[in-house]
DNA sequence: GTGTGTTTCAAACTGTTGTTTCAATCAATT
DNA sequence: AATTGATTGAAACAACAGTTTGAAACACAC
């Protein structure tokens, strides 16, 4: 009998559930489907998790943790330029966001929670977004020291994050608009590089304009 | 007996269905709930639409048409600058995208179809995206005549569209990050203006860089 | 081998869902 | 008023969903 964590019935159920919840959402996913995929009996959900809802929460918690471990920001030294920080931020963000057919369910499930928060997990996911938001806003303050309008900083943050999130939320669109070769060529580094370049260019113009008005 | 279109049972059902489908998606929406909201009997769905699926399709078709009529691009003369075209495009796009509590269900439903296409409506929605994509890419070609790399143009298009779509897909996040006053102040014109400014700044830098290498 | 706790399983249960059925009512026409 | 087609509504149906039940099987310790 294998003792590895991922071989137990409980783990197999979480894995199967995560996969299907990520694809279909909570309501459209049935316990029977999860258990069939996991090679388990439907009573196991009650036995290990109590009910479907708690299984869902467990899957989201698991996805969230995985995502945070997998896509870490690099350590920045005191002399890292804010531009480099922004590049790193964007690259890391895209790593967390970009989910293709070959990717696991973790990012996909968290993204689903972000777009359609469930009562049970809203706090968990939202509370992890705030620090990222503040971090990015802080980087923007370094790049744009003369821009003191908080609202503008927020909108700028959203403009950058929006570009990153696009590749998840609009994935079916992107897939349809591009030919297969071009779509398959959209790797994380390429996307991150483009978004960073686009955004830094905009910020550079903004900084120049802010400087000029002084 | 009123003869106005929106007073008939059939119309009331479509309206109620659209609202709830937009909020909850197809699977999580029940026929009983729709009919209760519409003040109709559950048999009416079969009578007027045949089944739930066809009601859904009707709602999406209706949403799509409404959206296209509501948010039209202005007529451009031959001497409209590509920068102004881009501003107009973004403003119109945001009008189609931005759905707040006070808005109707039409945009919301189409956005849902975009992010999670259903077999029944994929063609309809996707086929309306292509012309918009080509239009925006065309505008970008005017702004960046020296950039001939199609892939880069596509990514740039996505960067602009991603900013716009953000305000729909990440709405729960935005609501959570901002205080109520700031969130309520996010009107279409303000958002469009910021996105246009940010994007035109980036493009200006890009055009300058492209020109400089000549 | 016995006892105890854990895990698994098939069947059952209860409630819900989309759909259908059929008769009553309504509306329009002659 | 009678006829015909349209519309409505309550009840029924079949399938399915989440959950529970209780016994069998398993695992481990003594």
Short mmCIF file of C-alpha atoms (C1' of nucleotides) in Angstrom, two decimals:
data_model
loop_
_atom_site.label_atom_id
_atom_site.label_comp_id
_atom_site.label_asym_id
_atom_site.label_seq_id
_atom_site.Cartn_x
_atom_site.Cartn_y
_atom_site.Cartn_z
CA UNK A 1 0.00 0.00 0.00
CA UNK A 2 1.58 3.24 -1.13
CA UNK A 3 1.90 5.77 1.64
CA UNK A 4 2.60 8.74 -0.59
CA UNK A 5 0.25 11.53 0.02
CA UNK A 6 -1.10 11.77 -3.46
CA UNK A 7 -2.08 8.13 -3.54
CA UNK A 8 -4.65 8.22 -0.79
CA UNK A 9 -8.30 8.37 -1.58
CA UNK A 10 -8.59 11.74 0.05
CA UNK A 11 -5.87 13.22 -2.11
CA UNK A 12 -7.17 11.69 -5.24
CA UNK A 13 -10.55 13.23 -4.55
CA UNK A 14 -9.10 16.69 -4.00
CA UNK A 15 -7.13 16.44 -7.20
CA UNK A 16 -10.07 15.28 -9.24
CA UNK A 17 -12.35 17.82 -7.64
CA UNK A 18 -9.94 20.66 -8.25
CA UNK A 19 -9.65 19.77 -11.88
CA UNK A 20 -13.37 19.64 -12.47
CA UNK A 21 -14.30 22.58 -10.26
CA UNK A 22 -11.74 24.66 -12.14
CA UNK A 23 -13.26 23.73 -15.44
CA UNK A 24 -16.92 23.78 -14.64
CA UNK A 25 -17.43 25.67 -11.40
CA UNK A 26 -19.04 24.44 -8.23
CA UNK A 27 -22.67 24.09 -9.30
CA UNK A 28 -22.01 22.31 -12.53
CA UNK A 29 -19.74 19.77 -10.92
CA UNK A 30 -21.30 16.66 -9.41
CA UNK A 31 -19.98 14.61 -6.57
CA UNK A 32 -20.43 11.47 -8.62
CA UNK A 33 -18.31 12.84 -11.40
CA UNK A 34 -15.55 13.75 -8.99
CA UNK A 35 -15.61 10.34 -7.39
CA UNK A 36 -15.65 8.54 -10.68
CA UNK A 37 -12.63 10.48 -11.79
CA UNK A 38 -10.91 9.83 -8.49
CA UNK A 39 -11.73 6.16 -8.44
CA UNK A 40 -13.61 6.57 -5.20
CA UNK A 41 -17.08 5.92 -3.86
CA UNK A 42 -19.50 8.82 -3.49
CA UNK A 43 -19.74 8.24 0.25
CA UNK A 44 -16.06 9.17 0.50
CA UNK A 45 -16.88 12.84 0.08
CA UNK A 46 -18.97 12.79 3.19
CA UNK A 47 -16.43 10.65 5.00
CA UNK A 48 -13.38 12.82 4.29
CA UNK A 49 -14.87 16.26 3.82
CA UNK A 50 -18.36 16.31 5.25
CA UNK A 51 -19.98 17.72 2.16
CA UNK A 52 -19.36 19.02 -1.32
CA UNK A 53 -19.00 22.58 -0.18
CA UNK A 54 -16.19 21.77 2.19
CA UNK A 55 -14.45 19.76 -0.50
CA UNK A 56 -14.61 22.86 -2.65
CA UNK A 57 -13.06 25.01 0.04
CA UNK A 58 -10.29 22.49 0.51
CA UNK A 59 -9.59 22.52 -3.21
CA UNK A 60 -9.43 26.31 -3.31
CA UNK A 61 -7.16 26.43 -0.29
CA UNK A 62 -4.92 23.87 -1.92
CA UNK A 63 -4.90 25.74 -5.23
CA UNK A 64 -4.11 29.00 -3.54
CA UNK A 65 -1.17 27.57 -1.63
CA UNK A 66 0.20 25.84 -4.69
CA UNK A 67 0.03 28.98 -6.69
CA UNK A 68 1.83 31.03 -4.12
CA UNK A 69 4.61 28.47 -3.88
CA UNK A 70 5.00 27.98 -7.55
CA UNK A 71 5.21 31.58 -8.64
CA UNK A 72 7.33 33.50 -6.24
CA UNK A 73 8.65 36.99 -6.67
CA UNK A 74 12.43 37.17 -6.69
CA UNK A 75 14.24 38.76 -3.81
CA UNK A 76 14.99 42.35 -4.57
CA UNK A 77 18.14 44.09 -3.34
CA UNK A 78 18.07 47.72 -2.34
CA UNK A 79 19.44 48.80 -5.66
CA UNK A 80 16.98 46.95 -7.87
CA UNK A 81 15.48 49.52 -10.19
CA UNK A 82 11.74 49.98 -10.00
CA UNK A 83 11.60 49.18 -13.69
CA UNK A 84 13.17 45.82 -13.04
CA UNK A 85 10.80 45.30 -10.16
CA UNK A 86 7.92 45.93 -12.46
CA UNK A 87 9.26 43.47 -14.99
CA UNK A 88 9.61 40.85 -12.29
CA UNK A 89 6.19 41.55 -10.96
CA UNK A 90 4.61 41.17 -14.35
CA UNK A 91 6.51 37.99 -15.11
CA UNK A 92 5.48 36.45 -11.83
CA UNK A 93 1.93 37.57 -12.26
CA UNK A 94 1.71 36.02 -15.69
CA UNK A 95 3.12 32.81 -14.35
CA UNK A 96 0.28 32.71 -11.87
CA UNK A 97 -2.28 33.65 -14.44
CA UNK A 98 -1.36 31.83 -17.55
CA UNK A 99 -3.05 28.51 -17.72
CA UNK A 100 -2.89 26.49 -20.86
CA UNK A 101 -4.10 23.00 -21.63
CA UNK A 102 -0.99 21.50 -20.15
CA UNK A 103 -1.28 23.37 -16.88
CA UNK A 104 -2.72 22.06 -13.69
CA UNK A 105 -6.00 23.20 -12.27
CA UNK A 106 -4.70 25.36 -9.47
CA UNK A 107 -4.39 28.69 -11.21
CA UNK A 108 -7.58 28.12 -13.10
CA UNK A 109 -9.54 27.52 -9.93
CA UNK A 110 -8.17 30.59 -8.22
CA UNK A 111 -8.93 32.69 -11.27
CA UNK A 112 -12.47 31.41 -11.20
CA UNK A 113 -12.75 32.45 -7.57
CA UNK A 114 -11.43 35.88 -8.43
CA UNK A 115 -13.98 36.46 -11.13
CA UNK A 116 -16.88 34.81 -9.33
CA UNK A 117 -16.21 34.79 -5.63
CA UNK A 118 -18.00 32.19 -3.57
CA UNK A 119 -19.04 33.08 -0.08
CA UNK A 120 -16.88 30.38 1.36
CA UNK A 121 -13.60 31.41 -0.21
CA UNK A 122 -13.95 35.10 -0.90
CA UNK A 123 -11.98 36.16 2.12
CA UNK A 124 -9.08 33.85 1.40
CA UNK A 125 -8.59 34.93 -2.15
CA UNK A 126 -9.34 38.60 -1.67
CA UNK A 127 -6.98 38.85 1.26
CA UNK A 128 -4.15 37.63 -0.93
CA UNK A 129 -4.86 40.20 -3.58
CA UNK A 130 -4.46 43.26 -1.40
CA UNK A 131 -0.72 42.79 -0.73
CA UNK A 132 -0.06 42.25 -4.43
CA UNK A 133 -2.02 45.38 -5.24
CA UNK A 134 -0.14 47.42 -2.69
CA UNK A 135 3.17 46.06 -3.91
CA UNK A 136 2.46 47.05 -7.49
CA UNK A 137 1.17 50.44 -6.47
CA UNK A 138 4.35 50.93 -4.49
CA UNK A 139 6.47 50.12 -7.49
CA UNK A 140 4.51 52.62 -9.53
CA UNK A 141 5.14 55.28 -6.92
CA UNK A 142 8.85 54.71 -7.34
CA UNK A 143 8.56 55.05 -11.08
CA UNK A 144 6.23 58.04 -10.91
CA UNK A 145 7.33 60.01 -7.86
CA UNK A 146 5.60 63.11 -9.12
CA UNK A 147 2.19 61.51 -9.50
CA UNK A 148 0.46 61.88 -6.19
CA UNK A 149 -3.11 61.28 -7.35
CA UNK A 150 -4.02 58.01 -5.68
CA UNK A 151 -6.89 57.38 -8.03
CA UNK A 152 -4.68 57.66 -11.04
CA UNK A 153 -2.20 55.28 -9.49
CA UNK A 154 -4.97 52.79 -8.93
CA UNK A 155 -6.18 53.00 -12.50
CA UNK A 156 -2.63 52.56 -13.69
CA UNK A 157 -2.27 49.50 -11.54
CA UNK A 158 -5.43 48.13 -13.06
CA UNK A 159 -4.19 48.83 -16.56
CA UNK A 160 -1.13 46.72 -15.94
CA UNK A 161 -2.93 43.92 -14.17
CA UNK A 162 -5.66 43.94 -16.79
CA UNK A 163 -3.17 43.12 -19.49
CA UNK A 164 -1.97 40.13 -17.51
CA UNK A 165 -5.40 38.84 -16.60
CA UNK A 166 -6.56 39.12 -20.17
CA UNK A 167 -4.75 35.95 -21.12
CA UNK A 168 -6.79 33.98 -18.73
CA UNK A 169 -10.22 35.48 -18.90
CA UNK A 170 -10.26 35.91 -22.63
CA UNK A 171 -8.41 32.74 -23.49
CA UNK A 172 -11.18 31.32 -25.70
CA UNK A 173 -11.17 34.57 -27.65
CA UNK A 174 -7.42 34.58 -28.10
CA UNK A 175 -7.50 30.99 -29.19
CA UNK A 176 -10.09 31.82 -31.77
CA UNK A 177 -8.43 34.94 -33.11
CA UNK A 178 -4.97 33.54 -33.61
CA UNK A 179 -3.93 30.63 -35.73
CA UNK A 180 -2.78 27.59 -33.86
CA UNK A 181 0.89 28.23 -34.42
CA UNK A 182 0.77 31.74 -33.10
CA UNK A 183 -1.39 30.74 -30.17
CA UNK A 184 0.96 27.94 -29.20
CA UNK A 185 3.84 30.38 -29.34
CA UNK A 186 2.39 32.54 -26.59
CA UNK A 187 4.68 31.55 -23.78
CA UNK A 188 4.89 33.22 -20.43
CA UNK A 189 8.18 34.98 -21.06
CA UNK A 190 7.03 36.44 -24.34
CA UNK A 191 3.79 37.72 -22.90
CA UNK A 192 5.46 39.15 -19.85
CA UNK A 193 8.09 40.87 -21.96
CA UNK A 194 5.51 42.52 -24.14
CA UNK A 195 3.34 43.68 -21.29
CA UNK A 196 6.36 45.01 -19.44
CA UNK A 197 7.57 46.89 -22.49
CA UNK A 198 4.17 48.34 -23.23
CA UNK A 199 3.59 49.36 -19.65
CA UNK A 200 7.04 50.78 -19.04
CA UNK A 201 6.72 52.80 -22.20
CA UNK A 202 3.47 54.28 -20.99
CA UNK A 203 4.95 54.99 -17.61
CA UNK A 204 7.98 56.61 -19.12
CA UNK A 205 5.80 59.00 -21.06
CA UNK A 206 3.80 59.70 -17.95
CA UNK A 207 6.92 60.39 -15.92
CA UNK A 208 8.20 62.70 -18.60
CA UNK A 209 4.93 64.57 -18.67
CA UNK A 210 4.84 64.85 -14.91
CA UNK A 211 8.37 66.18 -14.87
CA UNK A 212 7.68 68.68 -17.62
CA UNK A 213 4.83 70.33 -15.77
CA UNK A 214 7.02 71.23 -12.86
CA UNK B 1 -54.53 43.38 -22.75
CA UNK B 2 -51.36 45.36 -23.44
CA UNK B 3 -49.83 44.64 -26.80
CA UNK B 4 -46.43 46.03 -26.02
CA UNK B 5 -43.69 43.59 -26.68
CA UNK B 6 -42.17 43.63 -23.28
CA UNK B 7 -45.46 42.79 -21.61
CA UNK B 8 -46.00 39.40 -23.14
CA UNK B 9 -45.17 36.26 -21.25
CA UNK B 10 -42.56 35.33 -23.76
CA UNK B 11 -40.72 38.63 -23.38
CA UNK B 12 -40.96 38.57 -19.63
CA UNK B 13 -39.37 35.15 -19.64
CA UNK B 14 -36.51 36.22 -21.85
CA UNK B 15 -35.87 39.22 -19.66
CA UNK B 16 -35.92 37.24 -16.47
CA UNK B 17 -33.83 34.48 -17.99
CA UNK B 18 -31.25 36.90 -19.32
CA UNK B 19 -30.88 38.50 -15.95
CA UNK B 20 -30.37 35.26 -14.11
CA UNK B 21 -28.28 33.52 -16.77
CA UNK B 22 -25.99 36.54 -16.77
CA UNK B 23 -25.57 36.34 -13.05
CA UNK B 24 -25.38 32.63 -12.50
CA UNK B 25 -24.66 30.97 -15.81
CA UNK B 26 -26.70 28.33 -17.54
CA UNK B 27 -26.26 25.35 -15.24
CA UNK B 28 -26.89 27.16 -12.01
CA UNK B 29 -30.06 28.75 -13.29
CA UNK B 30 -33.31 26.82 -12.92
CA UNK B 31 -36.35 27.07 -15.10
CA UNK B 32 -38.50 27.46 -12.01
CA UNK B 33 -36.52 30.42 -10.87
CA UNK B 34 -36.82 32.10 -14.23
CA UNK B 35 -40.53 31.52 -14.37
CA UNK B 36 -41.08 32.73 -10.86
CA UNK B 37 -39.23 35.91 -11.65
CA UNK B 38 -41.17 36.31 -14.89
CA UNK B 39 -44.53 35.60 -13.32
CA UNK B 40 -45.05 32.67 -15.62
CA UNK B 41 -45.69 28.96 -15.33
CA UNK B 42 -42.84 26.50 -15.88
CA UNK B 43 -44.65 24.95 -18.81
CA UNK B 44 -44.26 28.25 -20.64
CA UNK B 45 -40.60 27.58 -21.30
CA UNK B 46 -41.47 24.47 -23.24
CA UNK B 47 -44.36 26.24 -24.93
CA UNK B 48 -42.46 29.30 -26.16
CA UNK B 49 -38.90 28.01 -26.47
CA UNK B 50 -38.95 24.25 -26.54
CA UNK B 51 -36.41 23.84 -23.80
CA UNK B 52 -34.08 25.66 -21.47
CA UNK B 53 -31.19 25.53 -23.87
CA UNK B 54 -33.07 27.30 -26.60
CA UNK B 55 -34.22 29.91 -24.14
CA UNK B 56 -30.57 30.48 -23.35
CA UNK B 57 -29.68 30.91 -26.98
CA UNK B 58 -32.51 33.38 -27.44
CA UNK B 59 -31.28 35.36 -24.46
CA UNK B 60 -27.74 35.49 -25.80
CA UNK B 61 -28.92 36.52 -29.25
CA UNK B 62 -31.02 39.24 -27.66
CA UNK B 63 -28.11 40.40 -25.48
CA UNK B 64 -25.77 40.51 -28.39
CA UNK B 65 -28.10 42.57 -30.54
CA UNK B 66 -28.82 44.98 -27.73
CA UNK B 67 -25.19 45.48 -27.06
CA UNK B 68 -24.36 46.19 -30.65
CA UNK B 69 -27.14 48.75 -30.89
CA UNK B 70 -26.39 50.44 -27.64
CA UNK B 71 -22.71 50.97 -28.05
CA UNK B 72 -21.96 52.07 -31.55
CA UNK B 73 -18.73 53.42 -32.87
CA UNK B 74 -19.00 56.94 -34.18
CA UNK B 75 -18.70 57.61 -37.86
CA UNK B 76 -15.17 58.54 -38.77
CA UNK B 77 -14.32 60.98 -41.52
CA UNK B 78 -11.24 60.53 -43.67
CA UNK B 79 -9.30 63.00 -41.61
CA UNK B 80 -9.98 61.52 -38.19
CA UNK B 81 -6.64 60.91 -36.60
CA UNK B 82 -5.82 57.32 -35.64
CA UNK B 83 -5.31 58.53 -32.10
CA UNK B 84 -8.86 59.83 -32.00
CA UNK B 85 -10.05 56.59 -33.52
CA UNK B 86 -8.33 54.69 -30.77
CA UNK B 87 -9.94 56.89 -28.13
CA UNK B 88 -13.32 56.30 -29.66
CA UNK B 89 -12.73 52.60 -29.91
CA UNK B 90 -11.75 52.35 -26.27
CA UNK B 91 -14.69 54.45 -25.13
CA UNK B 92 -17.11 52.32 -27.08
CA UNK B 93 -15.51 49.14 -25.91
CA UNK B 94 -15.75 50.20 -22.29
CA UNK B 95 -19.38 51.08 -22.81
CA UNK B 96 -19.97 47.53 -23.96
CA UNK B 97 -17.92 46.03 -21.20
CA UNK B 98 -18.66 48.04 -18.15
CA UNK B 99 -21.50 46.58 -16.21
CA UNK B 100 -22.33 47.86 -12.80
CA UNK B 101 -25.21 47.10 -10.47
CA UNK B 102 -27.47 49.49 -12.31
CA UNK B 103 -26.81 48.03 -15.72
CA UNK B 104 -28.92 45.56 -17.56
CA UNK B 105 -27.97 41.98 -18.10
CA UNK B 106 -27.06 42.15 -21.76
CA UNK B 107 -23.40 43.00 -21.55
CA UNK B 108 -22.94 40.73 -18.62
CA UNK B 109 -24.33 37.76 -20.47
CA UNK B 110 -22.21 38.35 -23.53
CA UNK B 111 -19.13 38.70 -21.36
CA UNK B 112 -19.94 35.41 -19.78
CA UNK B 113 -20.19 33.82 -23.20
CA UNK B 114 -16.85 35.30 -24.13
CA UNK B 115 -15.07 33.87 -21.12
CA UNK B 116 -16.92 30.57 -21.11
CA UNK B 117 -18.28 29.84 -24.53
CA UNK B 118 -21.19 27.49 -24.78
CA UNK B 119 -21.44 25.25 -27.78
CA UNK B 120 -24.71 26.81 -28.78
CA UNK B 121 -23.56 30.41 -28.92
CA UNK B 122 -19.85 30.26 -29.54
CA UNK B 123 -20.11 31.03 -33.22
CA UNK B 124 -22.36 34.01 -32.75
CA UNK B 125 -20.20 35.73 -30.21
CA UNK B 126 -16.87 34.80 -31.71
CA UNK B 127 -17.88 35.96 -35.14
CA UNK B 128 -18.61 39.41 -33.75
CA UNK B 129 -15.20 39.66 -32.13
CA UNK B 130 -13.14 39.21 -35.25
CA UNK B 131 -14.24 42.47 -36.94
CA UNK B 132 -13.55 44.42 -33.74
CA UNK B 133 -10.14 42.85 -33.47
CA UNK B 134 -9.31 43.65 -37.08
CA UNK B 135 -10.55 47.20 -36.64
CA UNK B 136 -8.34 47.80 -33.65
CA UNK B 137 -5.36 46.18 -35.32
CA UNK B 138 -5.95 48.44 -38.28
CA UNK B 139 -5.94 51.51 -36.09
CA UNK B 140 -2.69 50.36 -34.55
CA UNK B 141 -1.16 49.98 -37.99
CA UNK B 142 -1.98 53.61 -38.68
CA UNK B 143 -0.36 54.66 -35.44
CA UNK B 144 2.64 52.39 -35.84
CA UNK B 145 3.31 52.31 -39.57
CA UNK B 146 6.84 51.10 -39.01
CA UNK B 147 5.86 48.10 -36.96
CA UNK B 148 5.29 45.26 -39.37
CA UNK B 149 5.54 42.37 -36.97
CA UNK B 150 2.04 40.95 -36.93
CA UNK B 151 2.57 39.14 -33.70
CA UNK B 152 3.60 42.27 -31.91
CA UNK B 153 0.57 44.07 -33.25
CA UNK B 154 -1.63 41.30 -31.90
CA UNK B 155 -0.08 41.45 -28.48
CA UNK B 156 -0.52 45.20 -28.49
CA UNK B 157 -4.14 44.80 -29.39
CA UNK B 158 -4.55 42.41 -26.51
CA UNK B 159 -2.85 44.83 -24.14
CA UNK B 160 -5.39 47.49 -24.96
CA UNK B 161 -8.39 45.21 -24.89
CA UNK B 162 -7.16 43.58 -21.70
CA UNK B 163 -7.31 46.89 -19.89
CA UNK B 164 -10.90 47.35 -20.94
CA UNK B 165 -12.01 43.84 -20.11
CA UNK B 166 -10.40 44.02 -16.71
CA UNK B 167 -13.25 46.12 -15.37
CA UNK B 168 -15.68 43.38 -16.07
CA UNK B 169 -13.83 40.22 -15.28
CA UNK B 170 -12.15 41.50 -12.16
CA UNK B 171 -15.04 43.56 -10.91
CA UNK B 172 -15.28 41.80 -7.54
CA UNK B 173 -11.59 42.46 -7.02
CA UNK B 174 -11.87 46.13 -7.90
CA UNK B 175 -14.84 46.51 -5.63
CA UNK B 176 -12.90 44.98 -2.81
CA UNK B 177 -9.72 46.96 -3.33
CA UNK B 178 -11.26 50.40 -3.56
CA UNK B 179 -13.37 52.18 -1.02
CA UNK B 180 -16.99 52.63 -1.94
CA UNK B 181 -16.62 56.24 -2.93
CA UNK B 182 -13.78 55.59 -5.31
CA UNK B 183 -15.45 52.55 -6.78
CA UNK B 184 -18.65 54.43 -7.42
CA UNK B 185 -16.66 57.12 -9.13
CA UNK B 186 -15.42 54.77 -11.81
CA UNK B 187 -17.56 55.91 -14.68
CA UNK B 188 -17.15 54.89 -18.27
CA UNK B 189 -15.68 58.17 -19.46
CA UNK B 190 -13.06 58.25 -16.74
CA UNK B 191 -11.99 54.70 -17.35
CA UNK B 192 -11.88 55.14 -21.09
CA UNK B 193 -9.87 58.31 -20.76
CA UNK B 194 -7.30 56.67 -18.57
CA UNK B 195 -6.92 53.61 -20.74
CA UNK B 196 -6.65 55.73 -23.85
CA UNK B 197 -4.01 57.95 -22.27
CA UNK B 198 -2.01 55.00 -20.98
CA UNK B 199 -2.20 53.17 -24.28
CA UNK B 200 -1.48 56.15 -26.50
CA UNK B 201 1.53 56.96 -24.35
CA UNK B 202 2.87 53.46 -24.82
CA UNK B 203 2.23 53.62 -28.53
CA UNK B 204 3.89 56.98 -28.82
CA UNK B 205 7.01 55.60 -27.22
CA UNK B 206 6.87 52.61 -29.51
CA UNK B 207 6.46 54.77 -32.58
CA UNK B 208 9.37 56.93 -31.52
CA UNK B 209 11.51 53.88 -30.98
CA UNK B 210 10.51 52.42 -34.32
CA UNK B 211 11.26 55.70 -36.04
CA UNK B 212 14.63 56.05 -34.31
CA UNK B 213 15.89 52.73 -35.61
CA UNK B 214 15.42 53.83 -39.15
"C1'" DG C 1 -7.56 -14.71 17.42
"C1'" DT C 2 -9.81 -10.61 19.31
"C1'" DG C 3 -10.88 -5.91 19.68
"C1'" DT C 4 -10.98 -1.40 17.93
"C1'" DG C 5 -10.83 2.17 14.75
"C1'" DT C 6 -10.71 3.28 9.81
"C1'" DT C 7 -12.17 2.90 5.25
"C1'" DT C 8 -15.08 1.43 1.64
"C1'" DC C 9 -19.33 0.26 -0.61
"C1'" DA C 10 -24.13 -0.47 -2.34
"C1'" DA C 11 -28.37 0.86 -1.49
"C1'" DA C 12 -31.51 3.98 0.08
"C1'" DC C 13 -33.36 8.50 0.97
"C1'" DT C 14 -34.99 13.16 0.10
"C1'" DG C 15 -35.23 16.92 -2.58
"C1'" DT C 16 -34.71 19.15 -7.00
"C1'" DT C 17 -34.66 19.69 -11.95
"C1'" DG C 18 -36.17 19.80 -16.80
"C1'" DT C 19 -39.81 18.27 -19.18
"C1'" DT C 20 -44.37 16.55 -20.33
"C1'" DT C 21 -49.33 15.98 -20.09
"C1'" DC C 22 -53.88 17.33 -20.53
"C1'" DA C 23 -57.67 19.97 -19.38
"C1'" DA C 24 -59.33 24.58 -18.64
"C1'" DT C 25 -59.37 29.16 -20.12
"C1'" DC C 26 -58.79 32.71 -23.31
"C1'" DA C 27 -58.98 35.06 -27.84
"C1'" DA C 28 -60.35 35.60 -32.41
"C1'" DT C 29 -63.17 34.50 -36.23
"C1'" DT C 30 -67.34 33.18 -38.46
"C1'" DA D 1 -73.16 30.73 -30.02
"C1'" DA D 2 -69.88 27.58 -32.00
"C1'" DT D 3 -65.42 26.57 -33.59
"C1'" DT D 4 -60.63 26.73 -33.67
"C1'" DG D 5 -56.20 27.89 -32.25
"C1'" DA D 6 -53.41 29.95 -28.57
"C1'" DT D 7 -52.19 30.21 -23.89
"C1'" DT D 8 -52.01 28.89 -19.17
"C1'" DG D 9 -51.56 25.99 -15.07
"C1'" DA D 10 -51.40 22.04 -11.83
"C1'" DA D 11 -49.90 17.71 -11.53
"C1'" DA D 12 -47.13 14.13 -12.90
"C1'" DC D 13 -42.96 11.95 -14.59
"C1'" DA D 14 -38.18 10.42 -14.97
"C1'" DA D 15 -33.75 11.44 -14.00
"C1'" DC D 16 -30.44 13.21 -11.19
"C1'" DA D 17 -28.06 15.39 -7.20
"C1'" DG D 18 -26.21 15.56 -2.46
"C1'" DT D 19 -26.33 13.03 1.44
"C1'" DT D 20 -27.02 9.22 4.67
"C1'" DT D 21 -27.08 4.48 6.39
"C1'" DG D 22 -25.31 0.32 8.00
"C1'" DA D 23 -22.67 -3.53 7.11
"C1'" DA D 24 -18.52 -5.49 5.26
"C1'" DA D 25 -13.78 -5.19 4.67
"C1'" DC D 26 -9.50 -3.56 6.06
"C1'" DA D 27 -5.60 -2.20 9.16
"C1'" DC D 28 -3.32 -2.31 13.29
"C1'" DA D 29 -2.22 -3.42 18.02
"C1'" DC D 30 -2.27 -6.57 21.65
#
